[in-house]
Coordinates of C-alpha atoms in Angstrom, one line a residue:
Chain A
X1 CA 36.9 5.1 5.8
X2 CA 33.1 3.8 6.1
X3 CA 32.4 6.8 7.6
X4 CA 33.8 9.1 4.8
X5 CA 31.7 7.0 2.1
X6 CA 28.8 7.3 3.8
X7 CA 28.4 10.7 4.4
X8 CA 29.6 10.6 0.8
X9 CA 26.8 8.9 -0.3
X10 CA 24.0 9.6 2.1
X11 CA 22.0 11.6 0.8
X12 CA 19.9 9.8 -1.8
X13 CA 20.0 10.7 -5.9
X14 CA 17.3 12.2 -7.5
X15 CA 17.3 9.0 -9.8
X16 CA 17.2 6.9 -6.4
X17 CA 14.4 9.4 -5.2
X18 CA 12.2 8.8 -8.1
X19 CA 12.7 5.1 -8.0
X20 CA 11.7 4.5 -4.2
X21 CA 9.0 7.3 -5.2
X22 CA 7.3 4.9 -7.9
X23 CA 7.6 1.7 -6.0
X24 CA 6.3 3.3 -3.1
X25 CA 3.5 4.5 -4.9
X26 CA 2.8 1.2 -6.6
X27 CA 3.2 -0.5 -3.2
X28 CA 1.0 1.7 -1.3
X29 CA -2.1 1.3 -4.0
X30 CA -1.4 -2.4 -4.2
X31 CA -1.8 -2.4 -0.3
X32 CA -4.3 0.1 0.0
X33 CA -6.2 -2.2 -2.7
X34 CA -5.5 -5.3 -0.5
X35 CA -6.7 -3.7 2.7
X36 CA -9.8 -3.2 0.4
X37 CA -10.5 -6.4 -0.7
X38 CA -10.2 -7.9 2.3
X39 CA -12.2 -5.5 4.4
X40 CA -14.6 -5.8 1.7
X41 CA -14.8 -9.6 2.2
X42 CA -14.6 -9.2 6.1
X43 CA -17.8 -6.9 5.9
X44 CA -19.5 -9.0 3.8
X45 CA -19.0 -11.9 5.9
X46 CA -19.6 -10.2 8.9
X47 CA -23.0 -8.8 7.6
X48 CA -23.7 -12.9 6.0
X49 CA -23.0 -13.9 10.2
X50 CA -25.9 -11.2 11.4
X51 CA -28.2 -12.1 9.0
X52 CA -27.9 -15.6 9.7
X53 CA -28.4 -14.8 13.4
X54 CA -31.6 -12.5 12.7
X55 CA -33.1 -15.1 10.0
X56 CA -34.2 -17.6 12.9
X57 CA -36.1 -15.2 14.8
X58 CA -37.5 -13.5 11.4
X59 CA -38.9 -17.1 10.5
X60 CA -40.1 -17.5 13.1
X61 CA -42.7 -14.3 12.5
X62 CA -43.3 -15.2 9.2
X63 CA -44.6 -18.7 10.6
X64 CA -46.5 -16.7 13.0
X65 CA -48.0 -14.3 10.1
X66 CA -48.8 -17.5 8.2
X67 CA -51.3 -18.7 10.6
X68 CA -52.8 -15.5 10.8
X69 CA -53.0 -15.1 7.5
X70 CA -54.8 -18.3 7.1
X71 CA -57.1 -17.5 9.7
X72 CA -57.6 -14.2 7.8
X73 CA -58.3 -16.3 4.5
X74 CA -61.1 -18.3 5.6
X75 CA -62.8 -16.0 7.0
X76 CA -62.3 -13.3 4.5
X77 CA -64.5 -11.2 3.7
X78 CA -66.4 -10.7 7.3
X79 CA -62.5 -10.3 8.5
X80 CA -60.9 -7.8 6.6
X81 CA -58.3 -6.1 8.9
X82 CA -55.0 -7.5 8.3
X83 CA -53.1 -8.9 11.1
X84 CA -50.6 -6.5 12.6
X85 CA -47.5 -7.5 15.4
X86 CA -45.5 -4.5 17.0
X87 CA -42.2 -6.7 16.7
X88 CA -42.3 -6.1 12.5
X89 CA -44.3 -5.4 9.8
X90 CA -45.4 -7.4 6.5
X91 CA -46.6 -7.4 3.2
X92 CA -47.6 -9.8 0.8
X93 CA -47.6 -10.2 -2.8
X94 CA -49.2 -12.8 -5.3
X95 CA -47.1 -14.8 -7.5
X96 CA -47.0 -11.8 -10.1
X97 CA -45.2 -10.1 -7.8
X98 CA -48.4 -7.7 -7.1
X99 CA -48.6 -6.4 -3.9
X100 CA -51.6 -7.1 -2.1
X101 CA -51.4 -5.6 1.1
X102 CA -48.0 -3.9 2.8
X103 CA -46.9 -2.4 5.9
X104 CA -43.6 -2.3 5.2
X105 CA -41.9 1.0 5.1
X106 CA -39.5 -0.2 2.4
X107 CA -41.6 -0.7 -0.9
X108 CA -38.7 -2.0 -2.8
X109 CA -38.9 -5.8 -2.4
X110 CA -35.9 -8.4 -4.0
X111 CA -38.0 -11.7 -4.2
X112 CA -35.1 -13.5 -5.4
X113 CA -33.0 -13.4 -2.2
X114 CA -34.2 -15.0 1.4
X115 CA -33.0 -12.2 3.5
X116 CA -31.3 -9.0 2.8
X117 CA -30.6 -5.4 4.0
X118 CA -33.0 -2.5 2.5
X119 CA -31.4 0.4 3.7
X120 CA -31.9 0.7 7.2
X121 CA -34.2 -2.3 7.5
X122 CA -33.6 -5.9 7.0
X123 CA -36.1 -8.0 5.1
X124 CA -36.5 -12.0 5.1
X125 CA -38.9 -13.4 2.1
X126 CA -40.8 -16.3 2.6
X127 CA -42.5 -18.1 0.1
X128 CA -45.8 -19.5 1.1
X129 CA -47.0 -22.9 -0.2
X130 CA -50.8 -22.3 0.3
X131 CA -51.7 -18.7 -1.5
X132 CA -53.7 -17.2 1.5
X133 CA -55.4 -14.1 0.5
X134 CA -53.7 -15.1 -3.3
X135 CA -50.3 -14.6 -1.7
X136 CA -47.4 -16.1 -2.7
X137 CA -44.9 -13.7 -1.2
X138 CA -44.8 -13.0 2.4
X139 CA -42.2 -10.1 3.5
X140 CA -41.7 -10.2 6.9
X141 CA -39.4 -6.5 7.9
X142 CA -37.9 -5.1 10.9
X143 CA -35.7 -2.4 11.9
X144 CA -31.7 -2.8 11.1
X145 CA -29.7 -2.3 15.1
X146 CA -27.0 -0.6 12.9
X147 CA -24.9 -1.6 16.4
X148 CA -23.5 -4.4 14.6
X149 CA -21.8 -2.0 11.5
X150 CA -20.5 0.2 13.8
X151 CA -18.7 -2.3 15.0
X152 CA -17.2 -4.2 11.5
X153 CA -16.4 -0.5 10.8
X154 CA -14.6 0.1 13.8
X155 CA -12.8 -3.1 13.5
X156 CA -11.9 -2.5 9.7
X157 CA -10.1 1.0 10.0
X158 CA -8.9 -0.2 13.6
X159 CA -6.7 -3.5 12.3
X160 CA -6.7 -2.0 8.8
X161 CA -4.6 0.5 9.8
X162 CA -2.1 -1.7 11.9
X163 CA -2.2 -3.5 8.9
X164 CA -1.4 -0.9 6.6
X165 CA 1.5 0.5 8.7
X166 CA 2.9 -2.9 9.0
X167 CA 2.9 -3.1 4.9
X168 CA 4.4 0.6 4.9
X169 CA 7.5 -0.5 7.1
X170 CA 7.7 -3.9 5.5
X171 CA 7.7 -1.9 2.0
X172 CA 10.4 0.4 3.0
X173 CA 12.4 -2.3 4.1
X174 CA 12.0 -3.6 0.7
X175 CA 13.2 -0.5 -1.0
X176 CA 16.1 -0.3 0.8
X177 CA 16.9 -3.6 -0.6
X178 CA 16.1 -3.1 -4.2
X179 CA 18.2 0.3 -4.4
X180 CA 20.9 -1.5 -2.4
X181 CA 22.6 -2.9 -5.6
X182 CA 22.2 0.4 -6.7
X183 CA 23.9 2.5 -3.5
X184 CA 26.7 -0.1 -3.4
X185 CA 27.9 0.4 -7.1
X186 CA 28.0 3.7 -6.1
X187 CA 29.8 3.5 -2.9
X188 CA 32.0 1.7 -4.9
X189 CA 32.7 3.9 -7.5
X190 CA 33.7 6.3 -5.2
X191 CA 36.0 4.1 -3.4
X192 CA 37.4 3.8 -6.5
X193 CA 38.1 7.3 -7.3
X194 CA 39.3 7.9 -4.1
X195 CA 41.9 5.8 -4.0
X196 CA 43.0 6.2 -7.3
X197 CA 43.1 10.1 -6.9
X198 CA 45.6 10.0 -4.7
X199 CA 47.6 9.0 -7.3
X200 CA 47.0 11.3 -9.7
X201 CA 48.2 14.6 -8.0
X202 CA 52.2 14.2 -7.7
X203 CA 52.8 13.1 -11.2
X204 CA 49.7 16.0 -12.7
X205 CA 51.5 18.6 -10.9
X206 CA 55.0 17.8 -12.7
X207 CA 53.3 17.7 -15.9
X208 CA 51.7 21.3 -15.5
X209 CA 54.6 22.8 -13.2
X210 CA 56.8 21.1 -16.6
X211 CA 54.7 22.8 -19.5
X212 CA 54.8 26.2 -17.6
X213 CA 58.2 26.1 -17.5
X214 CA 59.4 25.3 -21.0
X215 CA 61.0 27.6 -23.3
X216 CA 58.1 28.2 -26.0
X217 CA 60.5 31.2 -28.3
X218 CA 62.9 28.3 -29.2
X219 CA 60.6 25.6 -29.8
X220 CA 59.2 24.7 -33.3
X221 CA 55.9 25.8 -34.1
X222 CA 54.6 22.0 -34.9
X223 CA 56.0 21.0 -31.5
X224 CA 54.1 24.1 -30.0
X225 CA 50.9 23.0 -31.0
X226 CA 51.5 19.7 -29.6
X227 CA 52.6 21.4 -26.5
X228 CA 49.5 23.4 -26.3
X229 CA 47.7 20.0 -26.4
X230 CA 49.2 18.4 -23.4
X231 CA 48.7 21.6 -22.0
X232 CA 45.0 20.8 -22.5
X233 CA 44.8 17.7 -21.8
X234 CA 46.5 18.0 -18.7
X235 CA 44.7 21.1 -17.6
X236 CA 41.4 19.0 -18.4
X237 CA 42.5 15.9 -16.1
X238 CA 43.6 18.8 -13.2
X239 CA 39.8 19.9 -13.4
X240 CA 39.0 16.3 -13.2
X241 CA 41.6 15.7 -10.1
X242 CA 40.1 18.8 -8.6
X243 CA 36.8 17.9 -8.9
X244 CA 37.6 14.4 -7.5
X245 CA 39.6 15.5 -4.8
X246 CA 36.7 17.9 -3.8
X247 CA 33.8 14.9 -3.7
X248 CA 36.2 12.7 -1.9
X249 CA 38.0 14.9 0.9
X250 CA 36.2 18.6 0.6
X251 CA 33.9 17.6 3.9
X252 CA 37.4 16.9 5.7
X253 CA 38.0 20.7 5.3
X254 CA 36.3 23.5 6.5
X255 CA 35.4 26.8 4.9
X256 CA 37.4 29.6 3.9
X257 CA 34.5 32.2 3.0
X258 CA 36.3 35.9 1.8
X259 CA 34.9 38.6 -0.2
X260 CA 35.7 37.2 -3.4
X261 CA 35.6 39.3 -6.7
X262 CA 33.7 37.3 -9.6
X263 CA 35.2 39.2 -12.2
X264 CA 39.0 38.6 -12.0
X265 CA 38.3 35.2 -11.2
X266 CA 36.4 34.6 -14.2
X267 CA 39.1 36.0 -16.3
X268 CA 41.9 33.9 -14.9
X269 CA 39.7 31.0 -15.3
X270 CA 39.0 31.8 -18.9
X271 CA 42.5 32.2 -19.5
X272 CA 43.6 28.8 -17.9
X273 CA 40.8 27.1 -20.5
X274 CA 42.3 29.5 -23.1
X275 CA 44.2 27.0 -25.1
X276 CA 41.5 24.5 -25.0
X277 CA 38.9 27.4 -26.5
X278 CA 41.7 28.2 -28.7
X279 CA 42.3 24.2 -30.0
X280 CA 38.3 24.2 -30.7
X281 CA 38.1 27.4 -32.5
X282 CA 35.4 29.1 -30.0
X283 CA 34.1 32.7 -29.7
X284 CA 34.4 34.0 -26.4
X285 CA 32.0 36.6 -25.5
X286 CA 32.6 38.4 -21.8
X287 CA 30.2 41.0 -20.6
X288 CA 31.0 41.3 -17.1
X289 CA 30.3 43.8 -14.3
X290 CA 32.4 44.4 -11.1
X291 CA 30.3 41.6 -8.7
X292 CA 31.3 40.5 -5.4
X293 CA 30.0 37.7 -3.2
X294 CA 31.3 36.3 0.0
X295 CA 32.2 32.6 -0.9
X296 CA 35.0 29.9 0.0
X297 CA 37.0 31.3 -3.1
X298 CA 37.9 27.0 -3.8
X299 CA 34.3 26.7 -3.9
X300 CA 33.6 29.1 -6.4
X301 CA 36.7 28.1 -8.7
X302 CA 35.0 24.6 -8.8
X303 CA 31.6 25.9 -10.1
X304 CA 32.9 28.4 -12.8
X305 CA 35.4 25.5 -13.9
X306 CA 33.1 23.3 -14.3
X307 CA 30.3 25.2 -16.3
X308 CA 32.9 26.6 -18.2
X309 CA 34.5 23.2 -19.2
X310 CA 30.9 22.2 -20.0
X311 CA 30.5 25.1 -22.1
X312 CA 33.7 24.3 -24.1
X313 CA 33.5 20.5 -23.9
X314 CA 29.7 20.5 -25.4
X315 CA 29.9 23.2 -28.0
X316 CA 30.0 22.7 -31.2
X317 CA 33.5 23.6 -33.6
X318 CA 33.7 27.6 -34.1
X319 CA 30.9 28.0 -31.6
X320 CA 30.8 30.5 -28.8
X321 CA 30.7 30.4 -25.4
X322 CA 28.8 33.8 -23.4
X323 CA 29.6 35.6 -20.0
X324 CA 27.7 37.9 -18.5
X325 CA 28.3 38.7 -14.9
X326 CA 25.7 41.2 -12.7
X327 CA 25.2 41.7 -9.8
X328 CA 23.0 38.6 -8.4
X329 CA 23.8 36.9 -11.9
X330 CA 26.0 35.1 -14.1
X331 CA 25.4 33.3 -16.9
X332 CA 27.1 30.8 -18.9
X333 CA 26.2 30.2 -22.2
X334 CA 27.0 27.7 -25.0
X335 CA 26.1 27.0 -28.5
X336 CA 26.7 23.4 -28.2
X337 CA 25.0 20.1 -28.3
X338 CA 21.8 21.4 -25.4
X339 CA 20.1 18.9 -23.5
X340 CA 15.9 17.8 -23.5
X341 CA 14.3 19.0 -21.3
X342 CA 12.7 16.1 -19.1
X343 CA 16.5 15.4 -18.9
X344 CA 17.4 18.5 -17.3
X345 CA 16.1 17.3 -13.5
X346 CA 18.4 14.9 -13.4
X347 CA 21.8 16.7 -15.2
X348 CA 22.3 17.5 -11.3
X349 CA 22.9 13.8 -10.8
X350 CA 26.3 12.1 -9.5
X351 CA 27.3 9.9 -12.5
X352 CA 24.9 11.0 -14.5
X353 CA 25.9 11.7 -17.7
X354 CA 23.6 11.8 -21.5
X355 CA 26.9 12.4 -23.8
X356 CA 28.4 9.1 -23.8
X357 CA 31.0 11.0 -26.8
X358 CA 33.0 13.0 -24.2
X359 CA 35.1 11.8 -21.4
X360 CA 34.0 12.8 -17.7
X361 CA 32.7 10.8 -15.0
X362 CA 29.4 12.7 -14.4
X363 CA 30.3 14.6 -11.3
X364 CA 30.9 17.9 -12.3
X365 CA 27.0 19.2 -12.2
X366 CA 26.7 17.4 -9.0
X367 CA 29.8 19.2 -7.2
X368 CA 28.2 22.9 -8.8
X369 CA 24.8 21.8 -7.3
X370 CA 26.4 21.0 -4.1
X371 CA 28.5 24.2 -3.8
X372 CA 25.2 26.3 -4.8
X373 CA 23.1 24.4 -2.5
X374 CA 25.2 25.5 0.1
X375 CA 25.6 29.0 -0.5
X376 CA 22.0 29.4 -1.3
X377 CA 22.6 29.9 -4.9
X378 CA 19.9 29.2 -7.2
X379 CA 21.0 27.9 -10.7
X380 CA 18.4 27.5 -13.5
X381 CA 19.4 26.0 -16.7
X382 CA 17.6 26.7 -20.4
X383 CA 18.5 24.2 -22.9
X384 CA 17.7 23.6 -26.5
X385 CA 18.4 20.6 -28.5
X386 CA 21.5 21.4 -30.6
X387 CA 21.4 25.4 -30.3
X388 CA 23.0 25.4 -26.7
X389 CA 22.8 25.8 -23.6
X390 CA 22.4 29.3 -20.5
X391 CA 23.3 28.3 -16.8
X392 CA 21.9 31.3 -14.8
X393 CA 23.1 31.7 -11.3
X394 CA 21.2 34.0 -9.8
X395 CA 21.9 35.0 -5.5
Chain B
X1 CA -96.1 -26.4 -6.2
X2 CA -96.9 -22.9 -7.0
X3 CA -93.9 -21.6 -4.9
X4 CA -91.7 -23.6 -6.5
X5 CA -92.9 -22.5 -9.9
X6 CA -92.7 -19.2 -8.5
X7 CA -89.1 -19.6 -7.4
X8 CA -87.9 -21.2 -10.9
X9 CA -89.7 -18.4 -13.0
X10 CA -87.9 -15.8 -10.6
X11 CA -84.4 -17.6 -11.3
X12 CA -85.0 -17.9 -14.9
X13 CA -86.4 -14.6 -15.7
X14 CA -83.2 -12.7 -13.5
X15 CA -81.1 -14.7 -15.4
X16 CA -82.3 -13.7 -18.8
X17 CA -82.4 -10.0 -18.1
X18 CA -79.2 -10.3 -15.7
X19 CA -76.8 -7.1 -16.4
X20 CA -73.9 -8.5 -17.4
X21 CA -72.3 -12.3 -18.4
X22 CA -71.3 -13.3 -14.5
X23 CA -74.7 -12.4 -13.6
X24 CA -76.2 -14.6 -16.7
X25 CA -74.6 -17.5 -16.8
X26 CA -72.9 -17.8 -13.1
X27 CA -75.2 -16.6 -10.6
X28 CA -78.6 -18.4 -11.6
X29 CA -77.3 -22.2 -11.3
X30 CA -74.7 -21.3 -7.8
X31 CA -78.0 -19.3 -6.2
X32 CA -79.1 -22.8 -4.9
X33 CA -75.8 -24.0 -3.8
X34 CA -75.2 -24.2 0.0
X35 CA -71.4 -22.9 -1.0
X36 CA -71.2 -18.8 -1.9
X37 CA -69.5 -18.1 -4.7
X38 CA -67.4 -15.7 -2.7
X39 CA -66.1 -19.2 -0.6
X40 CA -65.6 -20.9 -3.9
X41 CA -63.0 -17.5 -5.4
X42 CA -61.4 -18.1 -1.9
X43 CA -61.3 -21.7 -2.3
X44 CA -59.6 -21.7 -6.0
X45 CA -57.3 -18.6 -5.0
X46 CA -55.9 -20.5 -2.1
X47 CA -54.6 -22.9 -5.4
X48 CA -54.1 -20.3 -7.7
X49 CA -53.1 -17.3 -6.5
X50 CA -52.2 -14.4 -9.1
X51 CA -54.9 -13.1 -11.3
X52 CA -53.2 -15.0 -14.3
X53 CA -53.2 -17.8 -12.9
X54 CA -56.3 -18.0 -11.1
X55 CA -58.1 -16.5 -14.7
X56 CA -56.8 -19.4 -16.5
X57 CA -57.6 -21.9 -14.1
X58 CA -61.0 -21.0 -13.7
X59 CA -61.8 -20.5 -17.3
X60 CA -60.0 -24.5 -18.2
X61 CA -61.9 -26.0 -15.0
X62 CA -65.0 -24.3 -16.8
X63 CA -64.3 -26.0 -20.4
X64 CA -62.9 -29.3 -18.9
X65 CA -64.4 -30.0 -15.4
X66 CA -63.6 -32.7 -13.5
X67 CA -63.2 -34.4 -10.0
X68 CA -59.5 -34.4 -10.4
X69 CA -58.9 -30.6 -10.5
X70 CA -61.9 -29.5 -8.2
X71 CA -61.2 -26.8 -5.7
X72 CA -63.8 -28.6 -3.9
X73 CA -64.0 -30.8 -1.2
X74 CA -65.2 -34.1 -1.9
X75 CA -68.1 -34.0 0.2
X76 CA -69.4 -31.1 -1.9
X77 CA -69.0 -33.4 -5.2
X78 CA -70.5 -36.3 -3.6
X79 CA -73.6 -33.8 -2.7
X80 CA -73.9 -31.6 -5.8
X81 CA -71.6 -33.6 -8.7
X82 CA -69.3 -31.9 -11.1
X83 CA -70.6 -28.7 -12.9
X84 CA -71.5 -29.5 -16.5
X85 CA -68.7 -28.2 -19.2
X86 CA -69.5 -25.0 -20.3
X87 CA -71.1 -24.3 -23.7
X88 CA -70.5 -19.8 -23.8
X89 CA -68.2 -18.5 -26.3
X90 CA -64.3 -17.5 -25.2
X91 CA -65.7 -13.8 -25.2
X92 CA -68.7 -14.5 -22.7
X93 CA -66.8 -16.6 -20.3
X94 CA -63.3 -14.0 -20.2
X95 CA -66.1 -11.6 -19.6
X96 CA -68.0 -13.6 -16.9
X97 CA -64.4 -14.9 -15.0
X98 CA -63.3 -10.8 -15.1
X99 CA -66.3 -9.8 -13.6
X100 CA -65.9 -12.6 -11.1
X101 CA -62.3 -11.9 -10.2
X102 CA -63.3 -8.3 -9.7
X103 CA -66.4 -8.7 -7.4
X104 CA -64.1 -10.8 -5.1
X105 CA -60.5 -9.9 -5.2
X106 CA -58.3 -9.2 -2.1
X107 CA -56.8 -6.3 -3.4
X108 CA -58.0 -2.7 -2.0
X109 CA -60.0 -5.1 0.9
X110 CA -57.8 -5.3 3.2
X111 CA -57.3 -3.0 5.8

């Protein structure tokens, strides 16, 4: 039994796909935007810790150029070569912000922050409280060992991507909980209409079997009419059993594929819904070509019942309902209630149904999508608001 | 005697044709002074520092001088006393400090 309902249900609805779809999407930026933030945050720090190291020894040289500069100062203007070191260069500026002398290969100074990175160099600002030479500004610069970045970089895509993964499993594991209401409603439902189909068939088949057999020539005409209405209604609850009987147990049985002939089959389908076109007044129109395919013959009898029905259950009073059969097509067509068309994506849906004003469960489309699926049919459906609706098979 | 006259008439008279307001009214009275005028821009730009600043110090120590604000050590005061305040219009003394803060700026020195 659990097996049967899950391979019932296994494969996920395109309602279900588009849900996990859009929280997976959501989830992923969401993460992506944490892994972000916090890798921008662990750079930052990171970069804060190695200039904290590197300010000590670059204080140090701007005490160093201090004293030379002093030296430089009092003896200015015998002196006038300003004092170089090999271990980094310097500038200074007045309290203006005017450069008066630079080495620095990095002319773009921030005098508001102590120490910072200039593109490949790293510069630490010291502000001198005796203007030597008029300076205020001392900028003491060395080269950037871009070592240390390699590293933070290394690190961040490294545990960023364990962490990401992690996220990723942790998220799907969510979505299987949020769309588990959803999957067990459904298993559900079809528990449901298993069991109860099993009591539909006996007492469906006496009703039909019953009808057939009935004496019509001697009956009143009123009582005919109401005789051709069970007829329909039972015929309709048949399709309905059938239908059920082939989501629930079809897997159990295997396939029967003959040559089948489309057109015959179409005509004793027709004929079956006769009295149900009849009741609503409809227009047949069959243009049909001799057209075989090889097909499990049950198979086919489901599709063409079920479009069909559609055609006659969603048309309008005195409407028509269109066949045409060629070779690699049929089409059924309707000049019912049509459906929009960011609807029709999903009409393929188990239980999904837009016309809450006629009876069904919403399986039909599903089982034709199935059957199709399987025989590599492809089905393409043109809809218009209230003109109708064309279901093209085409194979 | 005559030297000395000499000397005085020589300060005086390049004074009075001097070129421009720095070397009228600046260089006659530091000439005897044992401390250059190029130690004394050094002394007030170790204080001052930007050109701003160092302008508007120079020109306020120049209306207002005193002990108090002197770049100078206080051995040079003790030898030489404060500089009397100065008596040339706003024009003549902007002129005299630009001309000063040219001749002995840093910048384009260095090397």
């Amino acid at each position: 039994m659990l097996a049967l309902k899950n391979k019932a249900t296994n494969s996920l609805l395109k309602s279900e796909k588009k849900s996990l779809l859009r929280f997976l999407v959501l989830y992923t930026a969401m993460v992506m935007l944490m892994i972000m933030l916090l890798s921008v945050f662990y750079y930052q720090g990171q970069e804060k810790l190695m200039l904290a190291q590197e300010r000590a020894t670059l204080s140090k040289y701007a005490y160093i150029q201090t004293k030379r500069l002093k030296v430089l100062h009092h003896f200015f203007d015998e002196r006038t070569t300003y004092p170089r070191d090999p271990r980094f260069r310097s500038a200074i500026y007045d309290n203006e912000f005017v450069k008066i002398f630079s080495l620095a290969k990095e002319e773009n100074i921030y005098f508001d922050k102590e120490i910072y990175i200039a593109g490949n160099m790293i510069h630490f600002i010291e502000t001198l409280d005796n203007y030597y030479l008029g300076a205020r500004y001392l900028v003491i610069e060395v080269d950037d060992d871009t070592g240390w970045r390699t590293e933070i970089w290394r690190r961040i895509f490294g545990y960023g991507s364990v962490i990401f993964i992690f996220f990723m499993l942790f998220g799907f594991y969510l979505a299987k909980l949020f769309l588990k209401p959803m999957r067990d409603s459904i298993v559900l439902l079809d528990r449901f209409i298993k069991d109860t189909t099993h009591e539909l068939n006996a007492p469906l088949s006496a009703i039909l079997a019953n009808i057939e057999m009935m004496d019509m020539d001697v009956m009143a005409e009123k009582n005919k009419k109401r005789l051709a209405r069970i007829n329909i209604a039972a015929k309709t609850v048949s399709t309905l059993y059938q239908d059920l009987t082939y989501l629930t147990l079809e897997h159990e049985r295997r396939n029967e594929d003959e040559l089948v002939e489309i057109k015959p089959l179409l005509e004793d389908r027709v004929e079956y819904f006769n009295a149900w076109i009849q009741s609503k007044k409809l227009e047949c129109l069959m243009d049909m070509e001799d057209v075989t395919i090889i097909i499990d013959k049950r198979k086919l009898t489901r599709v063409i019942d079920n479009l069909i029905s559609n055609a006659i259950k969603y048309n309008q009073r005195g409407g028509t309902i269109g066949i045409e059969l060629r070779e690699g097509m049929l089409m059924i067509w309707d000049t019912g209630i049509g459906i929009e068309k960011e609807k029709i994506p999903l009409m393929f849906d188990r239980y999904m149904r837009f016309d809450e004003s006629e009876g069904g469960f919403g399986i039909g489309l599903s089982i034709v999508k199935k059957i199709l699926d399987e025989y590599h049919i492809l089905i393409e459906v043109e809809s218009e608001v209230k003109k109708g609706t064309r279901m093209i098979l085409k194979w | 005697m005559v030297k000395k006259f000499l000397l005085m008439a020589t300060l005086i008279m390049s004074g009075m044709f001097a070129e421009d307001a720095y070397e009228r009214h600046c260089v006659p009275c530091h000439a005897p002074l044992p401390t250059s005028l190029q130690r004394m821009f050094m002394n007030h730009l170790l204080v001052y520092g930007g050109e701003h600043n160092f302008k508007a110090a120079l020109k306020h120590y120049l209306r207002y001088p005193s002990k108090d604000i002197s770049v100078m050590s206080d051995l040079f005061i003790d030898n030489f006393g404060i500089k009397e305040k100065s008596t040339l219009s706003d024009e003549e003394l902007d002129e005299a400090i630009d001309i000063y803060w040219s001749k002995f700026k840093v910048f384009n020195k260095l090397k």
